[in-house]
Coordinates of C-alpha atoms in Angstrom, one line a residue:
M1 CA 0.1 -0.4 -0.3
R2 CA 2.3 2.8 0.9
S3 CA 4.5 1.8 -2.4
S4 CA 1.0 2.3 -4.2
I5 CA 1.7 5.4 -2.6
I6 CA 4.2 7.0 -3.6
S7 CA 4.3 5.9 -7.1
L8 CA 1.3 7.5 -6.9
S9 CA 2.9 10.5 -6.0
L10 CA 5.7 10.5 -7.5
A11 CA 3.8 10.2 -10.6
A12 CA 1.4 13.3 -10.3
I13 CA 5.3 15.7 -9.7
I14 CA 5.9 14.0 -12.9
G15 CA 3.0 14.6 -14.4
I16 CA 3.5 19.0 -13.1
V17 CA 6.5 19.2 -13.9
I18 CA 5.8 18.1 -17.3
G19 CA 3.1 20.4 -17.9
L20 CA 5.1 23.7 -17.0
L21 CA 7.9 22.1 -19.2
L22 CA 4.8 21.7 -22.7
Q23 CA 3.8 25.1 -21.4
S24 CA 5.4 28.7 -23.4
P25 CA 8.0 30.2 -21.6
T26 CA 7.3 33.1 -19.3
P27 CA 9.1 35.8 -21.5
A28 CA 12.2 36.3 -19.3
P29 CA 13.3 39.8 -18.3
P30 CA 15.6 41.8 -20.7
G31 CA 18.6 41.0 -20.3
S32 CA 18.4 37.6 -17.9
P33 CA 19.0 35.1 -20.8
A34 CA 21.4 33.3 -18.9
Q35 CA 18.6 32.6 -16.5
A36 CA 16.1 31.2 -17.9
T37 CA 18.7 28.8 -19.9
T38 CA 19.8 27.5 -15.9
T39 CA 15.5 27.3 -15.7
N40 CA 15.0 24.8 -18.0
R41 CA 18.4 23.3 -17.7
E42 CA 16.4 22.6 -13.3
L43 CA 13.6 21.6 -14.1
T44 CA 14.8 18.4 -16.6
Q45 CA 17.5 17.6 -14.1
T46 CA 14.3 16.9 -11.4
L47 CA 12.4 15.4 -14.3
A48 CA 15.2 13.2 -14.4
A49 CA 15.6 12.4 -11.0
L50 CA 12.2 11.8 -10.5
A51 CA 11.7 9.4 -13.5
Q52 CA 14.7 6.9 -11.6
Q53 CA 12.8 7.3 -8.3
L54 CA 10.1 6.1 -9.7
E55 CA 11.4 3.8 -12.5
Q56 CA 13.3 2.1 -8.0
E57 CA 9.9 2.4 -6.6
T58 CA 8.2 0.3 -9.5
L59 CA 11.1 -2.5 -9.4
A60 CA 11.3 -3.1 -5.7
R61 CA 7.6 -3.2 -5.5
Q62 CA 7.6 -6.1 -8.4
Q63 CA 10.3 -7.3 -6.3
L64 CA 7.6 -7.2 -3.2
E65 CA 5.0 -9.5 -5.2
G66 CA 7.5 -11.8 -6.0
E67 CA 8.4 -12.2 -2.7
V68 CA 4.3 -11.8 -1.9
A69 CA 4.0 -15.1 -4.4
T70 CA 6.8 -17.7 -3.3
L71 CA 5.4 -16.9 0.7
G72 CA 2.0 -18.2 0.0
K73 CA 3.0 -21.0 -2.0
R74 CA 5.4 -22.5 0.4
L75 CA 2.2 -22.3 3.2
T76 CA 0.7 -23.7 0.8
V77 CA 2.9 -26.6 0.7
L78 CA 3.3 -26.7 4.3
A79 CA -0.5 -26.8 5.0
G80 CA -0.5 -29.5 2.1
S81 CA 2.6 -31.8 4.5
A82 CA 0.6 -31.1 7.6
N83 CA -2.7 -32.4 6.8
A84 CA -0.2 -35.5 4.9
A85 CA 1.1 -36.1 8.5
A86 CA -2.4 -36.2 10.7
S87 CA -3.6 -38.4 7.5
V88 CA -0.8 -41.1 8.3
A89 CA -0.5 -39.9 12.1
S90 CA -4.1 -41.0 12.2
A91 CA -3.7 -43.7 10.3
I92 CA -1.0 -45.3 12.5
S93 CA -3.4 -45.0 15.0
T94 CA -6.4 -46.1 14.0
E95 CA -3.9 -49.7 12.7
I96 CA -3.1 -50.2 16.6
D97 CA -5.9 -50.5 17.6
K98 CA -8.0 -52.5 15.8
T99 CA -8.2 -54.3 12.3
P100 CA -8.4 -52.7 8.9
A101 CA -12.3 -53.0 9.3
T102 CA -15.4 -55.3 6.5
P103 CA -17.4 -53.0 4.8
P104 CA -20.4 -53.6 6.3
T105 CA -23.9 -55.4 4.2
A106 CA -26.6 -53.2 3.5
D107 CA -28.9 -55.7 5.5
E108 CA -26.7 -55.9 8.3
A109 CA -24.8 -52.9 9.9
P110 CA -22.2 -54.1 12.4
A111 CA -20.3 -50.5 15.3
T112 CA -17.3 -51.2 16.5
A113 CA -16.5 -53.0 19.3
A114 CA -16.0 -52.5 22.9
Q115 CA -12.6 -52.7 23.7
A116 CA -11.1 -53.2 26.7
P117 CA -10.4 -51.2 29.7
A118 CA -7.7 -48.8 29.0
T119 CA -5.7 -49.8 31.7
A120 CA -5.1 -53.4 30.5
W121 CA -4.3 -55.0 27.0
F122 CA -5.0 -57.9 27.8
N123 CA -7.4 -58.7 30.9
Q124 CA -5.8 -61.9 32.0
Q125 CA -8.5 -62.5 35.2
A126 CA -11.0 -62.8 33.0
L127 CA -9.6 -65.2 31.8
I128 CA -9.6 -67.3 35.7
D129 CA -12.8 -65.6 36.6
A130 CA -14.1 -67.8 33.8
G131 CA -12.7 -70.7 34.9
M132 CA -9.7 -71.0 33.1
A133 CA -6.9 -72.5 35.7
A134 CA -4.2 -68.9 36.0
T135 CA -1.0 -70.6 34.1
E136 CA -3.1 -71.0 31.2
A137 CA -4.4 -68.2 31.4
E138 CA -1.0 -66.5 31.4
Q139 CA -0.1 -68.3 28.0
L140 CA -2.7 -67.3 26.3
K141 CA -1.9 -63.7 27.7
T142 CA 2.0 -64.0 26.2
H143 CA 0.7 -65.5 23.0
F144 CA -1.9 -62.2 22.4
E145 CA 0.9 -60.0 23.3
Q146 CA 3.1 -61.1 20.5
L147 CA 0.4 -61.6 17.7
E148 CA 0.3 -57.7 19.2
L149 CA 4.3 -57.1 19.2
E150 CA 3.9 -58.6 15.3
K151 CA 1.3 -56.6 14.3
L152 CA 2.5 -53.1 14.7
Y153 CA 5.9 -54.0 13.6
L154 CA 4.6 -55.2 10.1
R155 CA 2.5 -52.1 10.1
D156 CA 5.5 -49.6 10.8
Q157 CA 7.3 -52.3 8.2
A158 CA 4.5 -51.5 5.9
I159 CA 4.3 -47.9 6.5
R160 CA 7.4 -46.9 7.0
E161 CA 9.1 -48.8 3.3
G162 CA 4.9 -47.9 1.7
W163 CA 3.3 -50.5 0.9
S164 CA 0.8 -50.0 3.6
G165 CA -2.2 -50.8 1.8
A166 CA -1.0 -53.0 -0.5
K167 CA -2.0 -56.9 -1.1
R168 CA 2.2 -58.0 0.1
Y169 CA 0.3 -56.0 3.7
R170 CA -2.5 -58.0 3.7
E171 CA -1.0 -60.8 2.6
E172 CA 1.3 -61.0 5.9
Y173 CA -1.4 -59.9 8.3
Q174 CA -3.9 -62.4 6.8
K175 CA -1.1 -65.3 8.2
L176 CA -0.7 -63.3 12.2
E177 CA -4.5 -64.1 11.9
A178 CA -4.2 -67.3 10.9
K179 CA -2.4 -67.5 13.8
S180 CA -4.9 -65.8 16.2
A181 CA -7.8 -68.0 14.5
N182 CA -5.6 -71.1 16.2
I183 CA -6.3 -70.5 19.4
K184 CA -10.2 -70.7 18.7
Q185 CA -10.2 -74.3 17.0
T186 CA -8.3 -75.5 20.2
L187 CA -9.2 -73.5 23.3
G188 CA -13.4 -74.9 24.0
E189 CA -16.3 -72.4 23.3
N190 CA -17.1 -70.8 26.4
A191 CA -12.8 -69.8 26.9
Y192 CA -13.0 -69.1 23.6
D193 CA -15.6 -66.4 24.4
A194 CA -13.4 -65.6 27.7
Y195 CA -10.5 -65.0 26.0
L196 CA -12.0 -63.1 22.7
F197 CA -13.2 -60.6 26.2
A198 CA -10.0 -60.2 28.0
A199 CA -8.7 -58.9 24.3
G200 CA -10.8 -56.4 24.3
Q201 CA -12.3 -57.8 21.1
A202 CA -16.1 -58.2 19.9
N203 CA -17.8 -61.9 21.1
R204 CA -21.7 -60.6 21.5
I205 CA -23.8 -58.9 18.5
A206 CA -26.2 -56.6 20.2
V207 CA -29.5 -56.4 18.1
Q208 CA -30.2 -52.6 17.4
S209 CA -33.3 -52.7 14.8
V210 CA -35.3 -55.4 13.4
L211 CA -36.7 -53.8 9.3
S212 CA -40.0 -54.3 9.8
G213 CA -41.3 -57.3 6.8
S214 CA -38.0 -59.0 7.1
A215 CA -37.6 -62.8 8.6
A216 CA -36.1 -61.0 12.2
S217 CA -39.9 -59.6 12.1
L218 CA -41.6 -62.4 11.2
A219 CA -40.1 -64.4 13.8
G220 CA -40.1 -62.2 16.8
M221 CA -36.4 -61.0 17.0
Q222 CA -36.0 -57.4 18.5
S223 CA -33.6 -54.6 18.9
G224 CA -32.2 -55.6 22.4
D225 CA -31.6 -59.2 21.6
Q226 CA -27.5 -61.2 21.9
V227 CA -27.2 -63.5 18.7
I228 CA -25.6 -66.1 20.4
R229 CA -25.7 -69.0 17.7
Y230 CA -27.0 -69.5 14.1
N231 CA -27.8 -72.6 13.2
G232 CA -26.3 -74.6 15.9
E233 CA -22.6 -72.5 15.5
R234 CA -22.0 -70.2 18.3
I235 CA -21.6 -66.4 16.9
Y236 CA -19.2 -63.9 18.0
N237 CA -18.6 -61.2 15.8
G238 CA -21.0 -59.4 12.7
Q239 CA -18.5 -60.9 10.5
D240 CA -19.3 -64.7 11.6
L241 CA -23.2 -63.9 11.4
R242 CA -22.6 -62.6 7.7
N243 CA -21.0 -65.8 7.2
A244 CA -22.8 -68.3 8.7
T245 CA -26.7 -66.2 6.9
T246 CA -25.3 -67.0 3.0
Q247 CA -24.2 -70.1 3.5
G248 CA -26.7 -73.1 2.8
D249 CA -29.7 -73.6 0.6
S250 CA -31.5 -69.7 1.2
S251 CA -34.5 -71.9 1.1
E252 CA -33.9 -74.4 4.6
S253 CA -35.3 -73.2 7.9
V254 CA -32.3 -72.2 10.3
S255 CA -32.5 -72.0 14.5
I256 CA -31.2 -68.9 15.8
E257 CA -30.6 -68.5 19.5
I258 CA -30.9 -65.3 21.1
L259 CA -29.6 -63.6 24.3
R260 CA -33.0 -61.8 25.4
D261 CA -33.0 -60.3 29.8
K262 CA -31.0 -63.1 30.1
Q263 CA -32.7 -65.8 29.4
V264 CA -31.9 -67.9 25.7
M265 CA -34.6 -68.2 23.6
Q266 CA -34.6 -70.1 19.8
F267 CA -36.3 -69.0 17.2
Y268 CA -37.0 -70.2 13.3
V269 CA -36.0 -68.3 10.0
P270 CA -35.2 -68.6 6.4
R271 CA -31.6 -69.4 5.5
G272 CA -30.5 -65.6 4.5
P273 CA -31.0 -62.1 5.6
L274 CA -31.8 -61.3 8.8
G275 CA -33.1 -57.3 8.0
I276 CA -31.8 -56.5 11.4
R277 CA -28.7 -53.4 12.2
M278 CA -26.1 -54.9 14.4
N279 CA -23.7 -54.1 17.3
S280 CA -20.1 -56.0 17.5
I281 CA -19.7 -55.1 21.5
S282 CA -17.8 -56.5 24.0
V283 CA -19.4 -58.4 27.2
A284 CA -18.1 -61.0 30.3
P285 CA -18.6 -63.7 30.3

Protein backbone atom coordinates (compact mmCIF):
# COMPACT_ATOMS: atom_id res chain seq x y z
CA MET A 1 0.00 0.00 0.00
CA ARG A 2 2.80 2.42 0.92
CA SER A 3 4.63 1.65 -2.34
CA SER A 4 1.48 2.32 -4.34
CA ILE A 5 0.95 5.71 -2.67
CA ILE A 6 4.57 6.76 -3.29
CA SER A 7 4.36 5.69 -6.93
CA LEU A 8 1.14 7.66 -7.47
CA SER A 9 2.65 10.72 -5.80
CA LEU A 10 5.76 10.62 -7.96
CA ALA A 11 3.69 10.15 -11.08
CA ALA A 12 1.61 13.21 -10.16
CA ILE A 13 4.74 15.32 -9.57
CA ILE A 14 6.25 14.23 -12.89
CA GLY A 15 3.00 15.12 -14.61
CA ILE A 16 3.09 18.61 -13.13
CA VAL A 17 6.69 19.10 -14.17
CA ILE A 18 5.99 17.93 -17.71
CA GLY A 19 3.07 20.31 -17.86
CA LEU A 20 5.26 23.18 -16.80
CA LEU A 21 7.81 22.30 -19.45
CA LEU A 22 5.17 22.15 -22.16
CA GLN A 23 3.78 25.55 -21.27
CA SER A 24 4.97 28.56 -23.22
CA PRO A 25 8.03 29.94 -21.49
CA THR A 26 7.46 33.11 -19.52
CA PRO A 27 9.16 35.98 -21.22
CA ALA A 28 12.38 36.63 -19.37
CA PRO A 29 13.27 40.12 -18.39
CA PRO A 30 15.49 41.87 -20.88
CA GLY A 31 19.10 41.07 -20.41
CA SER A 32 18.60 37.67 -18.57
CA PRO A 33 18.80 34.79 -21.19
CA ALA A 34 21.24 32.89 -18.95
CA GLN A 35 18.69 32.77 -16.15
CA ALA A 36 16.03 31.19 -18.42
CA THR A 37 18.53 28.57 -19.61
CA THR A 38 19.47 27.71 -16.04
CA THR A 39 15.82 27.27 -15.04
CA ASN A 40 15.11 24.88 -17.92
CA ARG A 41 18.21 22.85 -17.07
CA GLU A 42 17.16 22.52 -13.41
CA LEU A 43 13.68 21.40 -14.39
CA THR A 44 15.12 18.79 -16.75
CA GLN A 45 17.42 17.43 -14.04
CA THR A 46 14.53 17.30 -11.54
CA LEU A 47 12.39 15.43 -14.05
CA ALA A 48 15.17 12.90 -14.69
CA ALA A 49 15.67 12.34 -10.94
CA LEU A 50 11.95 11.84 -10.38
CA ALA A 51 11.75 9.38 -13.28
CA GLN A 52 14.65 7.38 -11.85
CA GLN A 53 13.05 7.29 -8.40
CA LEU A 54 9.75 6.16 -9.91
CA GLU A 55 11.54 3.34 -11.75
CA GLN A 56 13.24 2.22 -8.53
CA GLU A 57 9.91 2.21 -6.66
CA THR A 58 8.32 0.16 -9.44
CA LEU A 59 11.12 -2.42 -9.33
CA ALA A 60 10.88 -2.63 -5.54
CA ARG A 61 7.13 -3.19 -5.72
CA GLN A 62 7.54 -5.94 -8.32
CA GLN A 63 10.16 -7.65 -6.14
CA LEU A 64 7.86 -7.45 -3.12
CA GLU A 65 4.99 -8.96 -5.09
CA GLY A 66 7.27 -11.83 -6.14
CA GLU A 67 8.28 -12.49 -2.53
CA VAL A 68 4.62 -12.50 -1.44
CA ALA A 69 3.77 -15.01 -4.17
CA THR A 70 6.70 -17.24 -3.12
CA LEU A 71 5.59 -17.14 0.53
CA GLY A 72 2.05 -18.05 -0.53
CA LYS A 73 3.32 -21.13 -2.36
CA ARG A 74 5.40 -22.17 0.66
CA LEU A 75 2.38 -21.83 2.95
CA THR A 76 0.34 -24.02 0.59
CA VAL A 77 3.06 -26.69 0.60
CA LEU A 78 3.36 -26.54 4.41
CA ALA A 79 -0.40 -26.84 4.80
CA GLY A 80 -0.46 -29.87 2.53
CA SER A 81 2.42 -31.46 4.46
CA ALA A 82 0.62 -30.87 7.75
CA ASN A 83 -2.57 -32.48 6.44
CA ALA A 84 -0.62 -35.46 5.10
CA ALA A 85 1.18 -35.89 8.44
CA ALA A 86 -2.13 -35.76 10.30
CA SER A 87 -3.60 -38.38 7.96
CA VAL A 88 -0.62 -40.70 8.47
CA ALA A 89 -0.77 -40.24 12.25
CA SER A 90 -4.50 -40.97 12.23
CA ALA A 91 -4.00 -44.07 10.09
CA ILE A 92 -1.25 -45.36 12.39
CA SER A 93 -3.38 -44.76 15.49
CA THR A 94 -6.38 -46.48 13.93
CA GLU A 95 -4.39 -49.51 12.81
CA ILE A 96 -2.80 -49.93 16.24
CA ASP A 97 -6.19 -50.20 17.93
CA LYS A 98 -8.12 -52.36 15.48
CA THR A 99 -7.80 -54.46 12.35
CA PRO A 100 -8.87 -53.06 8.97
CA ALA A 101 -12.66 -52.95 8.92
CA THR A 102 -14.71 -55.02 6.49
CA PRO A 103 -17.41 -52.91 4.78
CA PRO A 104 -20.82 -53.84 6.27
CA THR A 105 -23.51 -55.27 4.06
CA ALA A 106 -26.73 -53.38 3.39
CA ASP A 107 -28.62 -55.88 5.51
CA GLU A 108 -26.52 -56.27 8.67
CA ALA A 109 -24.47 -53.23 9.69
CA PRO A 110 -22.20 -53.84 12.72
CA ALA A 111 -20.69 -51.04 14.77
CA THR A 112 -17.28 -51.01 16.44
CA ALA A 113 -16.74 -53.52 19.21
CA ALA A 114 -16.29 -52.21 22.73
CA GLN A 115 -12.68 -52.23 23.88
CA ALA A 116 -11.11 -53.59 27.06
CA PRO A 117 -10.22 -51.13 29.84
CA ALA A 118 -7.45 -48.75 28.84
CA THR A 119 -5.35 -49.85 31.84
CA ALA A 120 -4.97 -53.44 30.57
CA TRP A 121 -4.01 -54.51 27.05
CA PHE A 122 -5.07 -58.05 27.93
CA ASN A 123 -7.40 -58.77 30.88
CA GLN A 124 -5.88 -61.99 32.16
CA GLN A 125 -8.12 -61.96 35.24
CA ALA A 126 -11.20 -62.31 33.01
CA LEU A 127 -9.98 -65.76 31.95
CA ILE A 128 -9.40 -66.81 35.54
CA ASP A 129 -12.85 -65.52 36.51
CA ALA A 130 -14.31 -67.67 33.70
CA GLY A 131 -12.78 -70.78 35.32
CA MET A 132 -9.49 -71.03 33.44
CA ALA A 133 -6.34 -72.08 35.29
CA ALA A 134 -3.90 -69.28 36.02
CA THR A 135 -1.07 -70.95 34.10
CA GLU A 136 -3.22 -71.37 30.98
CA ALA A 137 -4.43 -67.78 31.27
CA GLU A 138 -0.81 -66.63 31.45
CA GLN A 139 0.07 -68.64 28.34
CA LEU A 140 -2.81 -67.11 26.38
CA LYS A 141 -1.81 -63.65 27.52
CA THR A 142 1.76 -64.23 26.31
CA HIS A 143 0.52 -65.61 22.99
CA PHE A 144 -1.84 -62.68 22.45
CA GLU A 145 0.75 -60.02 23.28
CA GLN A 146 3.32 -61.66 20.98
CA LEU A 147 0.84 -61.56 18.09
CA GLU A 148 0.03 -57.92 18.81
CA LEU A 149 3.73 -57.03 18.73
CA GLU A 150 4.15 -58.82 15.40
CA LYS A 151 1.21 -56.85 13.99
CA LEU A 152 2.66 -53.57 15.23
CA TYR A 153 6.06 -54.28 13.67
CA LEU A 154 4.39 -55.38 10.42
CA ARG A 155 2.40 -52.12 10.21
CA ASP A 156 5.48 -50.07 11.07
CA GLN A 157 7.55 -51.76 8.36
CA ALA A 158 4.77 -51.44 5.78
CA ILE A 159 4.30 -47.72 6.47
CA ARG A 160 8.03 -47.00 6.41
CA GLU A 161 8.55 -48.88 3.14
CA GLY A 162 5.36 -47.60 1.50
CA TRP A 163 3.33 -50.80 1.06
CA SER A 164 0.80 -50.45 3.92
CA GLY A 165 -2.16 -50.59 1.52
CA ALA A 166 -0.70 -53.10 -0.89
CA LYS A 167 -1.44 -56.79 -1.44
CA ARG A 168 1.75 -57.73 0.39
CA TYR A 169 0.53 -56.11 3.59
CA ARG A 170 -2.83 -57.87 3.42
CA GLU A 171 -1.18 -61.24 2.85
CA GLU A 172 1.25 -60.79 5.73
CA TYR A 173 -1.54 -59.61 8.01
CA GLN A 174 -3.70 -62.60 7.11
CA LYS A 175 -0.87 -64.91 8.19
CA LEU A 176 -0.93 -63.33 11.64
CA GLU A 177 -4.72 -63.54 11.75
CA ALA A 178 -4.46 -67.26 10.98
CA LYS A 179 -2.45 -67.69 14.17
CA SER A 180 -5.30 -66.08 16.11
CA ALA A 181 -7.82 -68.39 14.44
CA ASN A 182 -5.93 -71.41 15.73
CA ILE A 183 -6.80 -70.36 19.28
CA LYS A 184 -10.50 -70.67 18.48
CA GLN A 185 -9.98 -74.25 17.37
CA THR A 186 -8.03 -75.28 20.46
CA LEU A 187 -10.19 -73.57 23.08
CA GLY A 188 -13.77 -74.50 23.87
CA GLU A 189 -16.64 -72.08 23.21
CA ASN A 190 -16.73 -70.69 26.74
CA ALA A 191 -12.95 -70.32 26.99
CA TYR A 192 -12.75 -68.64 23.57
CA ASP A 193 -15.60 -66.33 24.57
CA ALA A 194 -13.62 -65.32 27.66
CA TYR A 195 -10.45 -64.95 25.57
CA LEU A 196 -12.14 -62.48 23.22
CA PHE A 197 -13.38 -60.41 26.15
CA ALA A 198 -9.93 -60.46 27.77
CA ALA A 199 -8.42 -59.20 24.49
CA GLY A 200 -11.00 -56.41 24.22
CA GLN A 201 -12.53 -57.92 21.09
CA ALA A 202 -16.18 -58.46 20.19
CA ASN A 203 -17.76 -61.60 21.61
CA ARG A 204 -21.45 -60.73 21.25
CA ILE A 205 -23.87 -59.41 18.63
CA ALA A 206 -26.46 -56.93 19.91
CA VAL A 207 -29.49 -56.19 17.72
CA GLN A 208 -30.00 -52.43 17.38
CA SER A 209 -33.13 -52.42 15.22
CA VAL A 210 -35.27 -54.81 13.19
CA LEU A 211 -36.61 -54.05 9.71
CA SER A 212 -40.39 -54.44 9.47
CA GLY A 213 -41.44 -57.44 7.39
CA SER A 214 -37.96 -58.99 7.55
CA ALA A 215 -37.14 -62.57 8.55
CA ALA A 216 -36.02 -61.37 11.99
CA SER A 217 -39.21 -59.36 12.50
CA LEU A 218 -41.49 -62.22 11.46
CA ALA A 219 -39.60 -64.61 13.76
CA GLY A 220 -40.10 -62.31 16.75
CA MET A 221 -36.63 -60.82 17.24
CA GLN A 222 -36.46 -57.43 18.95
CA SER A 223 -34.10 -54.56 19.50
CA GLY A 224 -31.75 -55.38 22.39
CA ASP A 225 -31.55 -59.12 21.64
CA GLN A 226 -28.08 -60.69 21.57
CA VAL A 227 -27.43 -63.30 18.89
CA ILE A 228 -25.71 -66.34 20.41
CA ARG A 229 -26.01 -69.06 17.76
CA TYR A 230 -27.08 -69.41 14.14
CA ASN A 231 -27.91 -72.89 12.88
CA GLY A 232 -26.11 -74.31 15.92
CA GLU A 233 -22.90 -72.35 15.24
CA ARG A 234 -21.61 -70.05 17.99
CA ILE A 235 -21.62 -66.41 16.85
CA TYR A 236 -19.05 -63.97 18.25
CA ASN A 237 -19.10 -61.01 15.86
CA GLY A 238 -20.78 -59.55 12.81
CA GLN A 239 -18.50 -61.32 10.36
CA ASP A 240 -19.45 -64.69 11.86
CA LEU A 241 -23.14 -63.92 11.39
CA ARG A 242 -22.73 -62.68 7.81
CA ASN A 243 -20.78 -65.79 6.88
CA ALA A 244 -23.40 -68.07 8.45
CA THR A 245 -26.38 -66.43 6.73
CA THR A 246 -24.80 -66.71 3.27
CA GLN A 247 -23.98 -70.43 3.52
CA GLY A 248 -26.21 -73.40 2.73
CA ASP A 249 -29.50 -73.42 0.85
CA SER A 250 -31.54 -70.22 0.96
CA SER A 251 -34.78 -72.25 1.06
CA GLU A 252 -33.98 -74.05 4.30
CA SER A 253 -35.14 -72.99 7.76
CA VAL A 254 -32.47 -72.67 10.46
CA SER A 255 -32.52 -71.98 14.18
CA ILE A 256 -31.23 -68.82 15.76
CA GLU A 257 -30.59 -68.48 19.50
CA ILE A 258 -30.77 -65.09 21.14
CA LEU A 259 -30.29 -63.84 24.68
CA ARG A 260 -33.09 -61.60 25.95
CA ASP A 261 -33.28 -60.38 29.55
CA LYS A 262 -30.75 -63.08 30.58
CA GLN A 263 -32.92 -65.82 29.04
CA VAL A 264 -31.96 -67.87 25.98
CA MET A 265 -34.69 -68.00 23.33
CA GLN A 266 -34.80 -69.89 20.05
CA PHE A 267 -36.43 -68.84 16.79
CA TYR A 268 -36.52 -70.27 13.27
CA VAL A 269 -35.74 -68.15 10.23
CA PRO A 270 -35.12 -68.85 6.54
CA ARG A 271 -31.40 -68.88 5.82
CA GLY A 272 -30.37 -65.57 4.34
CA PRO A 273 -30.68 -61.87 5.24
CA LEU A 274 -32.17 -61.27 8.67
CA GLY A 275 -33.02 -57.60 8.19
CA ILE A 276 -31.34 -56.25 11.32
CA ARG A 277 -28.87 -53.58 12.29
CA MET A 278 -26.40 -54.96 14.79
CA ASN A 279 -23.63 -53.82 17.07
CA SER A 280 -20.58 -55.98 17.84
CA ILE A 281 -19.92 -55.62 21.57
CA SER A 282 -17.56 -56.99 24.22
CA VAL A 283 -19.34 -58.45 27.25
CA ALA A 284 -17.94 -60.23 30.28
CA PRO A 285 -18.80 -63.95 30.06
